[in-house]
Short mmCIF file of C-alpha atoms and ligand atoms in Angstrom, two decimals:
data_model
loop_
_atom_site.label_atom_id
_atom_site.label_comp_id
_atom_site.label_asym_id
_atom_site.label_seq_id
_atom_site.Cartn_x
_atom_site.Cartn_y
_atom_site.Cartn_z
CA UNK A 1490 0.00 0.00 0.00
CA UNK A 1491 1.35 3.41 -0.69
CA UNK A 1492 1.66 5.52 1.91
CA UNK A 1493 0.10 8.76 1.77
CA UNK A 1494 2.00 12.52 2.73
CA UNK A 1495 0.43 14.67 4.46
CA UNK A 1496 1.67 18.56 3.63
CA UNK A 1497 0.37 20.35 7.02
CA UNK A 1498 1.83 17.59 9.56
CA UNK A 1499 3.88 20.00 11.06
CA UNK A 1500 1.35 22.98 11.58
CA UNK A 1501 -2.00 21.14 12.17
CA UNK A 1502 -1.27 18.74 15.47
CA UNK A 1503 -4.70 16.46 14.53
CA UNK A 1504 -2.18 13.36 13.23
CA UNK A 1505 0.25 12.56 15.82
CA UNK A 1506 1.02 9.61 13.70
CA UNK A 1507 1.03 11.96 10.50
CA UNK A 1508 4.23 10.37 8.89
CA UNK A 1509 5.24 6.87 10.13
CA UNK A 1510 4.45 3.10 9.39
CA UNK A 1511 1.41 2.11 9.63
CA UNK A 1512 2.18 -1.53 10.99
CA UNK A 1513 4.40 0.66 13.75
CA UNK A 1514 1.63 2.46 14.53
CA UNK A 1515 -0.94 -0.43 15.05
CA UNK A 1516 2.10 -1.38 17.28
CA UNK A 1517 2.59 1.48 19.48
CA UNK A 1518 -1.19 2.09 20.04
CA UNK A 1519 -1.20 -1.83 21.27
CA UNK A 1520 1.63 -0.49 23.86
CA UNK A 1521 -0.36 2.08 24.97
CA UNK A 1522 -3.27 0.25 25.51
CA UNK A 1523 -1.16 -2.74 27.55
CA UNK A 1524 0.62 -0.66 30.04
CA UNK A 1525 -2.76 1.00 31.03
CA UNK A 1526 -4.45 -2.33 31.13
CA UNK A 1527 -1.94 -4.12 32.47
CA UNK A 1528 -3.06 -4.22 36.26
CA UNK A 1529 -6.50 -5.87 35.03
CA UNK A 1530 -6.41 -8.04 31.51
CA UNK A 1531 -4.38 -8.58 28.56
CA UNK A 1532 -4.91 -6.86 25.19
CA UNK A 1533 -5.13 -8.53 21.90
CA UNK A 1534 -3.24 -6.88 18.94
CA UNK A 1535 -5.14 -3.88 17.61
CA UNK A 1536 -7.07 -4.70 14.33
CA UNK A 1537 -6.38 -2.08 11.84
CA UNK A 1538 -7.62 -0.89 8.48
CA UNK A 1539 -6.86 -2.13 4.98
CA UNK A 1540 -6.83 1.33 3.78
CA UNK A 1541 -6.11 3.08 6.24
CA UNK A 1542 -6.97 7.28 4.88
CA UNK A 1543 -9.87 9.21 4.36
CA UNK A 1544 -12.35 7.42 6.73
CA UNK A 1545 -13.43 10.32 8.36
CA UNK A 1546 -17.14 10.62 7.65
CA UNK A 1547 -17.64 14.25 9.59
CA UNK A 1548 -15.57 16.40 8.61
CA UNK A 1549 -15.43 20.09 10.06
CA UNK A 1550 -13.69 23.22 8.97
CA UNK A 1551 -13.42 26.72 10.56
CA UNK A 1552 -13.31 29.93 8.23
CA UNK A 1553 -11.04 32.93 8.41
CA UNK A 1554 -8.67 34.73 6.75
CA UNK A 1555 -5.29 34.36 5.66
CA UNK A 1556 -3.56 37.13 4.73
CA UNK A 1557 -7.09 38.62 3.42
CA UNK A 1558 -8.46 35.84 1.71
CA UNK A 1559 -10.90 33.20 2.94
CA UNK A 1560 -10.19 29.92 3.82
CA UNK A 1561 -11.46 27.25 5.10
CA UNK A 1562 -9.02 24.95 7.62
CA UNK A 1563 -8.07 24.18 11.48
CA UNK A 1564 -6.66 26.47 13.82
CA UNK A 1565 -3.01 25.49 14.76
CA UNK A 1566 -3.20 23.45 18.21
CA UNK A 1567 -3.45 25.38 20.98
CA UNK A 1568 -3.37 28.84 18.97
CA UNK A 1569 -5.62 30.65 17.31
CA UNK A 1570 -3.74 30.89 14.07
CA UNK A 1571 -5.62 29.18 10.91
CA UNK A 1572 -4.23 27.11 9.06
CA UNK A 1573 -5.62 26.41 5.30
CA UNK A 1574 -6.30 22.72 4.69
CA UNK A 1575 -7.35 21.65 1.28
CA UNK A 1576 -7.02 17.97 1.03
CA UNK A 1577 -6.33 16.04 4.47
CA UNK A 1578 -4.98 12.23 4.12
CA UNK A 1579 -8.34 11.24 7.13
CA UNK A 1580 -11.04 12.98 5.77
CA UNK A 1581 -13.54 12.10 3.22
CA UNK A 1582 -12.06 13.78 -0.22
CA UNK A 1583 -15.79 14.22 -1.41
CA UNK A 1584 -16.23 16.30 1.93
CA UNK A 1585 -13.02 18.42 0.99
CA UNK A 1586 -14.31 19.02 -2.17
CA UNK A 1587 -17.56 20.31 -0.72
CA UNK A 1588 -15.62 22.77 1.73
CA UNK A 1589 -13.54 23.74 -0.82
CA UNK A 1590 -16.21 25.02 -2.90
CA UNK A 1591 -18.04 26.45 -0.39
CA UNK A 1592 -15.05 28.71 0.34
CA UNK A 1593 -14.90 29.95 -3.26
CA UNK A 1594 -18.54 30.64 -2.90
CA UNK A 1595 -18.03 33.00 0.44
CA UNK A 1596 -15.46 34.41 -1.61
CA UNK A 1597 -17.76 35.22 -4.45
CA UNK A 1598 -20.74 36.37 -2.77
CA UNK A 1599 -18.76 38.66 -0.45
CA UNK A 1600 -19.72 36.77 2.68
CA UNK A 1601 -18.71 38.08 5.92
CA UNK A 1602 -16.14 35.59 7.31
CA UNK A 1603 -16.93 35.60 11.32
CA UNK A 1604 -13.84 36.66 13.64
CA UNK A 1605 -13.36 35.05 16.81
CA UNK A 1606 -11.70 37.58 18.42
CA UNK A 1607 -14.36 40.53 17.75
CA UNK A 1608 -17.53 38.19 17.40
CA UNK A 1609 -18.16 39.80 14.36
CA UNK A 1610 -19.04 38.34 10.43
CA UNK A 1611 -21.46 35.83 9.29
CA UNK A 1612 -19.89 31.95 7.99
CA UNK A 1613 -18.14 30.67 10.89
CA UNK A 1614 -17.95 26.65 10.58
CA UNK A 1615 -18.62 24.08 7.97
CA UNK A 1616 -19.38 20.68 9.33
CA UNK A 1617 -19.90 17.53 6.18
CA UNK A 1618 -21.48 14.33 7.49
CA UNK A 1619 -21.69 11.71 4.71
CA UNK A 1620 -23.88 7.82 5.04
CA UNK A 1621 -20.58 5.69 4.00
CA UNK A 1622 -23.08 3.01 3.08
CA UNK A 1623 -25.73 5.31 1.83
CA UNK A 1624 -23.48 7.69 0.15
CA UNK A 1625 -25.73 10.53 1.41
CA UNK A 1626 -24.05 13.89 2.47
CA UNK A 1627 -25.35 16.51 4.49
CA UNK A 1628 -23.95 20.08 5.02
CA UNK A 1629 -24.28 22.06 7.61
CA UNK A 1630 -23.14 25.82 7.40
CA UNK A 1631 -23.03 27.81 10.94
CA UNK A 1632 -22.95 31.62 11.15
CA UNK A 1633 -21.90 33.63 14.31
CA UNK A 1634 -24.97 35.64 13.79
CA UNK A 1635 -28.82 35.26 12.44
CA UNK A 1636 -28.16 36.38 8.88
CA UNK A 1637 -27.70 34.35 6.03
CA UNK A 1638 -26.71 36.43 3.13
CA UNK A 1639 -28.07 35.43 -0.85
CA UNK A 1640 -29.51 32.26 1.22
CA UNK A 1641 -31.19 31.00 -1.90
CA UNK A 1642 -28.82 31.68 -4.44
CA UNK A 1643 -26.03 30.21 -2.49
CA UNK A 1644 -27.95 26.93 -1.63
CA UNK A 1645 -28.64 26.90 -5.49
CA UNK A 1646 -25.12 27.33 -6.45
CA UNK A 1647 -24.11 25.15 -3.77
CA UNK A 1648 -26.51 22.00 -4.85
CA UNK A 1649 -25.56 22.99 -8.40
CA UNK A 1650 -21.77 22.22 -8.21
CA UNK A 1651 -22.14 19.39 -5.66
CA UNK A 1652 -25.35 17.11 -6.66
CA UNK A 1653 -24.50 14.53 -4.68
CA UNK A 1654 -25.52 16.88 -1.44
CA UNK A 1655 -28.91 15.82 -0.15
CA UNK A 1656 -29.01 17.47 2.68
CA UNK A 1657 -28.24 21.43 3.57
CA UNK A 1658 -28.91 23.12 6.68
CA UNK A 1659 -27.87 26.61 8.66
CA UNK A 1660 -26.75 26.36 12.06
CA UNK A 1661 -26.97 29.77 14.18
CA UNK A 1662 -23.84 29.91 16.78
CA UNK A 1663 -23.40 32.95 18.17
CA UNK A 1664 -22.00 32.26 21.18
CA UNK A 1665 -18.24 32.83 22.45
CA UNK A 1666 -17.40 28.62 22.42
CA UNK A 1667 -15.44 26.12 21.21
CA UNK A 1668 -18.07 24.13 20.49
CA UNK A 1669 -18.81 24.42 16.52
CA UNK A 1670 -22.68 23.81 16.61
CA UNK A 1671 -25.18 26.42 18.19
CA UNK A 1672 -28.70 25.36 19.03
CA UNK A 1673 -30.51 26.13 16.48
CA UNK A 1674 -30.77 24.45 12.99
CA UNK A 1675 -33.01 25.43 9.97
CA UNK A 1676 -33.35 22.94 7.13
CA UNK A 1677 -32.73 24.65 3.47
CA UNK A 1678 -32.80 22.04 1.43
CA UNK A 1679 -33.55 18.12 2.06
CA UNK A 1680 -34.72 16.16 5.17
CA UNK A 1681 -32.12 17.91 7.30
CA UNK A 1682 -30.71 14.80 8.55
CA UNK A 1683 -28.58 11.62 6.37
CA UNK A 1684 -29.12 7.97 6.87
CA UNK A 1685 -26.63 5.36 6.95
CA UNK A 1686 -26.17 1.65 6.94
CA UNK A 1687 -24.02 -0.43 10.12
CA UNK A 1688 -24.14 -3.80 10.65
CA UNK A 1689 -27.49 -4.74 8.39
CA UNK A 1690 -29.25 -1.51 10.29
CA UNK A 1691 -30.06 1.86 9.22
CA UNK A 1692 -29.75 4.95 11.36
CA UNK A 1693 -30.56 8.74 10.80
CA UNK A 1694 -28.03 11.27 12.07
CA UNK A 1695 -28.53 14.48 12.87
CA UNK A 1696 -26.44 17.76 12.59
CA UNK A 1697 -25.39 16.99 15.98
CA UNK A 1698 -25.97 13.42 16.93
CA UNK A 1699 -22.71 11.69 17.78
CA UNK A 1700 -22.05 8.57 15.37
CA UNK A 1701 -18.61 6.86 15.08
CA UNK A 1702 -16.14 8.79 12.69
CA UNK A 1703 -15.26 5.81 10.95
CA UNK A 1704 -18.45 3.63 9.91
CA UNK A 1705 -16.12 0.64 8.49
CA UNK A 1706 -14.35 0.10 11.96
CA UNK A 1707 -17.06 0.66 14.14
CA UNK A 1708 -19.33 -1.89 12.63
CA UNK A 1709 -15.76 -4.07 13.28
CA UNK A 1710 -15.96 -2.64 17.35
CA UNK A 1711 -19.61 -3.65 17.35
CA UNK A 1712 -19.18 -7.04 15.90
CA UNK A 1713 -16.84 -7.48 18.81
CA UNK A 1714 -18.93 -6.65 21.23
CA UNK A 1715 -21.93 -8.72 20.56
CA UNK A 1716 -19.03 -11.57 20.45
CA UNK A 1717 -18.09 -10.40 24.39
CA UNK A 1718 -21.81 -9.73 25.17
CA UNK A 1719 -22.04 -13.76 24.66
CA UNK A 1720 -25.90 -12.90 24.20
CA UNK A 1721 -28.29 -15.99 23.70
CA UNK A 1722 -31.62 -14.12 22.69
CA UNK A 1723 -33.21 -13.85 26.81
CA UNK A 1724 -31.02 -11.30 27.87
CA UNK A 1725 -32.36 -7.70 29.58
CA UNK A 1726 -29.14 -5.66 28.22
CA UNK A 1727 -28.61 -1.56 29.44
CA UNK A 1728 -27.02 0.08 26.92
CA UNK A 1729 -25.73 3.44 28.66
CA UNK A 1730 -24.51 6.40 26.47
CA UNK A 1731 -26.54 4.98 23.74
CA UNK A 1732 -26.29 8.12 21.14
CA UNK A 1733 -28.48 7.37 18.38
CA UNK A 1734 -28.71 3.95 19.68
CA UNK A 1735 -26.45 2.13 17.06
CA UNK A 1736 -25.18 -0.81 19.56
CA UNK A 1737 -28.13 -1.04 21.73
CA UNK A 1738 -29.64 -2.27 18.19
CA UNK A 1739 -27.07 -4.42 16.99
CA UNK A 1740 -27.38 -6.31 20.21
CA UNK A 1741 -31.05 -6.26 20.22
CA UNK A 1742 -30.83 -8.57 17.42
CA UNK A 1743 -29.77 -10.81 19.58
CA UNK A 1744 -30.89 -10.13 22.89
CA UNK A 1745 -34.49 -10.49 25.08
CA UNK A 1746 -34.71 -6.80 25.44
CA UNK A 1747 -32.64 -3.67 25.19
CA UNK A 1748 -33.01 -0.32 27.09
CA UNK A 1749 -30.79 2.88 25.93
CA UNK A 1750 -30.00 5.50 28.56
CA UNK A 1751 -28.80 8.68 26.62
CA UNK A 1752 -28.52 11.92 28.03
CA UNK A 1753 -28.89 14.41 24.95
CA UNK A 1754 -32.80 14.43 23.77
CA UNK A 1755 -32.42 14.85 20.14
CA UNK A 1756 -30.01 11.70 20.04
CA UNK A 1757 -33.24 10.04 21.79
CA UNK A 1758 -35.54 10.92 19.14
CA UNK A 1759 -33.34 9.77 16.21
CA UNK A 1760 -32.69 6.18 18.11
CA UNK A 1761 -36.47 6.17 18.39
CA UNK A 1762 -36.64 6.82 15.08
CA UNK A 1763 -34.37 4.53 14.26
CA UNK A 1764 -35.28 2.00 16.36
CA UNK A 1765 -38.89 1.88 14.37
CA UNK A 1766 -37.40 2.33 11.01
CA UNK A 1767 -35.71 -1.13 11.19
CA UNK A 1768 -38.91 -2.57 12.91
CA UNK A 1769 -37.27 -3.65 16.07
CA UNK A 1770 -39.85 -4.13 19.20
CA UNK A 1771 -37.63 -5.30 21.88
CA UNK A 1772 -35.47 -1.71 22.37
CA UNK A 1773 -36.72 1.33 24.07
CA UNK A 1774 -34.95 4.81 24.87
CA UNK A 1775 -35.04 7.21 27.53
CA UNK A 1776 -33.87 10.50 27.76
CA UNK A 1777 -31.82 10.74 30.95
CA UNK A 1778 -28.29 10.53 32.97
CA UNK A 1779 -27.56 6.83 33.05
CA UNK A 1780 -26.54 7.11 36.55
CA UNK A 1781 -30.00 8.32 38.08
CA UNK A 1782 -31.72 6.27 35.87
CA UNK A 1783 -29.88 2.64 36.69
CA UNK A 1784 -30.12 3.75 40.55
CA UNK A 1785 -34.17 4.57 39.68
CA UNK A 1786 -34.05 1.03 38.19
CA UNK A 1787 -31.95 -0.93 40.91
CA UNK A 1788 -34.56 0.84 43.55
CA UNK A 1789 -37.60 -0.72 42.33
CA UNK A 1790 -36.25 -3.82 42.02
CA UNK A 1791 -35.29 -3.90 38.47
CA UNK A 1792 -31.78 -5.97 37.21
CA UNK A 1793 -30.09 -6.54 33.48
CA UNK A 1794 -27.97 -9.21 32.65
CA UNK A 1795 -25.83 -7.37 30.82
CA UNK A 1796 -24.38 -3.38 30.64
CA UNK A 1797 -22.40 -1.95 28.09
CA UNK A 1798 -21.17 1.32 28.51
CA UNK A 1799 -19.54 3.58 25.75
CA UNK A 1800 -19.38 6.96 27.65
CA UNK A 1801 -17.41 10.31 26.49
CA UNK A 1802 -13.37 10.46 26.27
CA UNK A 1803 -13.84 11.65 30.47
CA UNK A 1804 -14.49 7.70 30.72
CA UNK A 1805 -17.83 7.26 33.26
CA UNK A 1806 -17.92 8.27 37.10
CA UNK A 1807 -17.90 6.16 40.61
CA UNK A 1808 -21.49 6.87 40.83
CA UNK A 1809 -21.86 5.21 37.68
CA UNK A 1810 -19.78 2.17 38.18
CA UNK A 1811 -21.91 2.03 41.59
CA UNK A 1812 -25.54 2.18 39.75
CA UNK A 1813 -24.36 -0.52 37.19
CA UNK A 1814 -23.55 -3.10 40.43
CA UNK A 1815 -26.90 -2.06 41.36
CA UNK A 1816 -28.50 -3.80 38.65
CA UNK A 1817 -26.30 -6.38 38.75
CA UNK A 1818 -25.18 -7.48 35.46
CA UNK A 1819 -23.36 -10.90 34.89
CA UNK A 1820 -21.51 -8.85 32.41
CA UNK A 1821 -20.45 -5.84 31.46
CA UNK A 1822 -18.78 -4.62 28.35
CA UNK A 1823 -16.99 -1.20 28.15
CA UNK A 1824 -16.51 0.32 25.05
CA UNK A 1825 -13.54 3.46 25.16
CA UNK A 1826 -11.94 5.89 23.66
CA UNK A 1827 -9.41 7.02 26.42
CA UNK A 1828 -7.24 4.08 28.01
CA UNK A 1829 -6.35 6.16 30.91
CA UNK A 1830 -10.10 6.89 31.43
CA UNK A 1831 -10.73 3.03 31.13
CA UNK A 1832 -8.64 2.13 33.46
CA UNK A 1833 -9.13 4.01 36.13
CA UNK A 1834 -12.53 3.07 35.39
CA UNK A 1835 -11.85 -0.35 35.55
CA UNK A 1836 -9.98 -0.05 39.10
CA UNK A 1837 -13.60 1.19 40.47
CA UNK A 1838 -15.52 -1.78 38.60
CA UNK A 1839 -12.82 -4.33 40.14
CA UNK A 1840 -13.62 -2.79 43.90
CA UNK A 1841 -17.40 -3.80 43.15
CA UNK A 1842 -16.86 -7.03 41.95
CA UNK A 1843 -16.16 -6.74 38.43
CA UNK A 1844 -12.93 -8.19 36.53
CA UNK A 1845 -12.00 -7.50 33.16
CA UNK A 1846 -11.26 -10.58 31.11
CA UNK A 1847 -9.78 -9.02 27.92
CA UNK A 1848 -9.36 -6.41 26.16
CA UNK A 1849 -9.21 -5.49 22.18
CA UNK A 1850 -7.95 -1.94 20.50
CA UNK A 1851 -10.40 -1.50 17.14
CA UNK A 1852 -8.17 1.57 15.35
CA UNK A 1853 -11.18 3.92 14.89
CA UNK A 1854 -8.84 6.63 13.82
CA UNK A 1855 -5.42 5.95 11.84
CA UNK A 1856 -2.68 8.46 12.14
CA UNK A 1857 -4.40 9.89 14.98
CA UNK A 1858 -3.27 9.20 18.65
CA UNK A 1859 -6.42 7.62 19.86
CA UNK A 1860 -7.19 4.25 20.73
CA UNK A 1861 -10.53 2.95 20.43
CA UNK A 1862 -11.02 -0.20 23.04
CA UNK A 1863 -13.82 -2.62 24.18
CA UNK A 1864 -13.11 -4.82 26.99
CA UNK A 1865 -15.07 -7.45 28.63
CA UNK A 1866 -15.48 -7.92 32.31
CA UNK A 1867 -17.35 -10.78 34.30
CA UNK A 1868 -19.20 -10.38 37.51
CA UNK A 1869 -17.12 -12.58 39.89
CA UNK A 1870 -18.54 -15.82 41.86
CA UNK A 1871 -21.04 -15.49 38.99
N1 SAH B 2672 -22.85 4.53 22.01
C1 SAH B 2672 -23.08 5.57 21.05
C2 SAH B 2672 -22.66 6.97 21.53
C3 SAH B 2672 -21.38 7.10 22.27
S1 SAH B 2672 -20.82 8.77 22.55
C4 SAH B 2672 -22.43 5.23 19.72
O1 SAH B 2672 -21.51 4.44 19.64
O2 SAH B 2672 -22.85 5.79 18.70
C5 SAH B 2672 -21.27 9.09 24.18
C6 SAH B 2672 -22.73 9.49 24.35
O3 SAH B 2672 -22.94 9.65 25.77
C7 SAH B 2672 -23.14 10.82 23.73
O4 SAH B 2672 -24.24 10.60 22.87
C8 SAH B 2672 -23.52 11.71 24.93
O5 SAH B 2672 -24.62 12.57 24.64
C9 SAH B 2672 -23.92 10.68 25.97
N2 SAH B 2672 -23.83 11.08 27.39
C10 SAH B 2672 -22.90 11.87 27.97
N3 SAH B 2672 -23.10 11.93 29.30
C11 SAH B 2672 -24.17 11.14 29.57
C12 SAH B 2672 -24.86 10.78 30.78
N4 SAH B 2672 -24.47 11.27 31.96
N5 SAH B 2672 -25.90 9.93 30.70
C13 SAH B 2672 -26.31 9.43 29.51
N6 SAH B 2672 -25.70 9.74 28.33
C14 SAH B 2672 -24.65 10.59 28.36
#
């Protein structure tokens, strides 16, 4: 396989990896993963990509100006100093495309490019979300303010040079953040959300749902937990941080019942959605903090067989390792994108009876230093 170069390694920061060996790579995340697991489990080498660029299936780019023109790129880590990216060796290159055009269209209409600094302008962020499986692409273009100037005649041009958009829609963010999507969305062309396809299901994301980066590797994390899960079609299963519900439903398939806990309402709605779209009875959602909602369950008496957990890079709390004893799972599998967070995590599970039996690294994100892991671990004297 040839190895692609990337030209901004040295000013970006997002590819710690950005110019080495792939193999050496696989290797060194493995290492990292080991000496944080080491007090609990072994780890099982890291299963990597074929083709290992331009998985990225959201990509996002921040506009400014560089030395008065617009572009579209990152901001240098840790700075606020832009830094124009045209083609990136992780993200989708029909994404790229999109933000590059939609650059020379700010340019032509005379759009106001927002200033962090001031708080001033109009386009501040693109974000591209694209349905590997489904091919479908949504845009989403965020101004720091409510205006939208030539709306229609830049949504025209826009679906004119890129057909292959079926979705556009205009996020409002005017607040000083770092986060890249404000609150509210308006739909300008399309359904205002894309479908895609994991493991035999179908899912609708929204502009601000979370979904897995790379589809291809998480349907290979999934697969693997199922296998851990050991489920023989009775089970009760919790899954906690559900998002849009993606594993709760792959396990459903083969599981009594499922129940996703997820925190941020929209994400509820589209696994609801979702949920009905592929006809699946035995899965429910509810919107709420898995914590209260496990110790609600545990209090009247309620149990699951099995947990799995796939909370933020913070990793999950003691409260929450507490309310999943409570119901009293034979198993639990932890799905993570921060070893340090996992094992500390781990160390509380261990104190209430839980011991991790293995461990396997899934690399979600190539040339990027983060490990994606999902470990099993058994309910001892069980
Ligand atoms: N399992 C899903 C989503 C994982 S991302 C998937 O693979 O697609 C983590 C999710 O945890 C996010 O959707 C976030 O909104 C949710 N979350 C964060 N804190 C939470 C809490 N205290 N209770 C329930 N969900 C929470």
């Amino acid at each position: 396989m040839e190895q692609e170069k990337c030209p901004y390694a040295q000013r970006c920061g997002a590819c710690q990896f950005g110019q080495g060996n792939y193999e050496e790579q696989l290797a060194a995340k493995k290492k990292w993963l080991s000496q944080n697991l080491k007090p609990f489990c072994k780890v099982q080498d890291m299963v990597g990509m074929y083709y290992p660029y331009h998985y990225r299936n959201k990509v996002h780019a921040v506009f400014g100006r560089v030395k008065e023109e617009v572009v579209a790129g990152t901001y240098e880590e840790g700075t606020h100093t832009l830094v124009p990216i045209q083609d990136c060796i992780i993200e989708d290159a029909q994404a790229s495309a999109i933000i590059q055009t939609v650059t020379a269209l700010i340019r032509s209409f005379k759009i106001w490019v927002y200033n962090e600094e001031s708080g001033r302008g109009v386009m501040r962020h693109i974000l591209v979300r694209k349905g590997m499986s489904t091919k479908q692409i949504m845009v989403v273009l965020v101004t720091g303010c409510a205006e939208f100037p030539h709306k229609n005649h830049f949504v025209t041009e826009l679906r004119r040079l890129h057909p292959e958009i079926t979705t556009i829609v205009w996020n409002i963010n005017d607040q000083q953040t770092t986060f890249v999507l404000g609150e509210r969305n308006q739909t300008l062309y399309g359904a205002g959300y894309i479908e895609d396809v994991l493991c035999g299901l179908r899912f609708r994301i929204s502009p601000s749902s979370f979904y897995q980066v790379n589809a291809a590797q998480a349907q290979t994390l999934y697969k693997k937990a199922v296998q851990m899960a050991a489920l023989t079609g009775t089970e009760t299963v919790i899954d906690a941080y559900c998002g849009i519900g993606t594993i709760g439903m792959v396990m459903a398939q083969k599981a009594g019942n499922v129940l996703g806990i997820e925190l941020n309402k929209q994400a509820v709605k589209d696994a609801k959605e979702n949920a009905r779209r592929n006809n699946m009875k035995n899965i429910h959602f509810v919107a709420a903090d898995a914590t209260e909602y496990m110790t609600y369950m545990s209090q009247k008496g309620q149990r699951a067989d099995v947990v799995v957990l796939d909370p933020p890079r913070g990793g999950s709390t003691k409260a929450f390792v507490h309310a999943v004893a409570a119901v009293s799972p034979k198993r639990v599998i932890y799905i993570s994108c921060n070893p340090e967070t996992l094992a500390r995590d781990l160390g509380w599970f261990q104190k209430k009876g839980y011991q991790a039996e293995g461990a396997v690294g899934v690399d979600m994100f190539p040339w990027v230093g983060h490990v994606e892991v999902v470990c099993c671990l058994q309910r001892k004297n069980s």
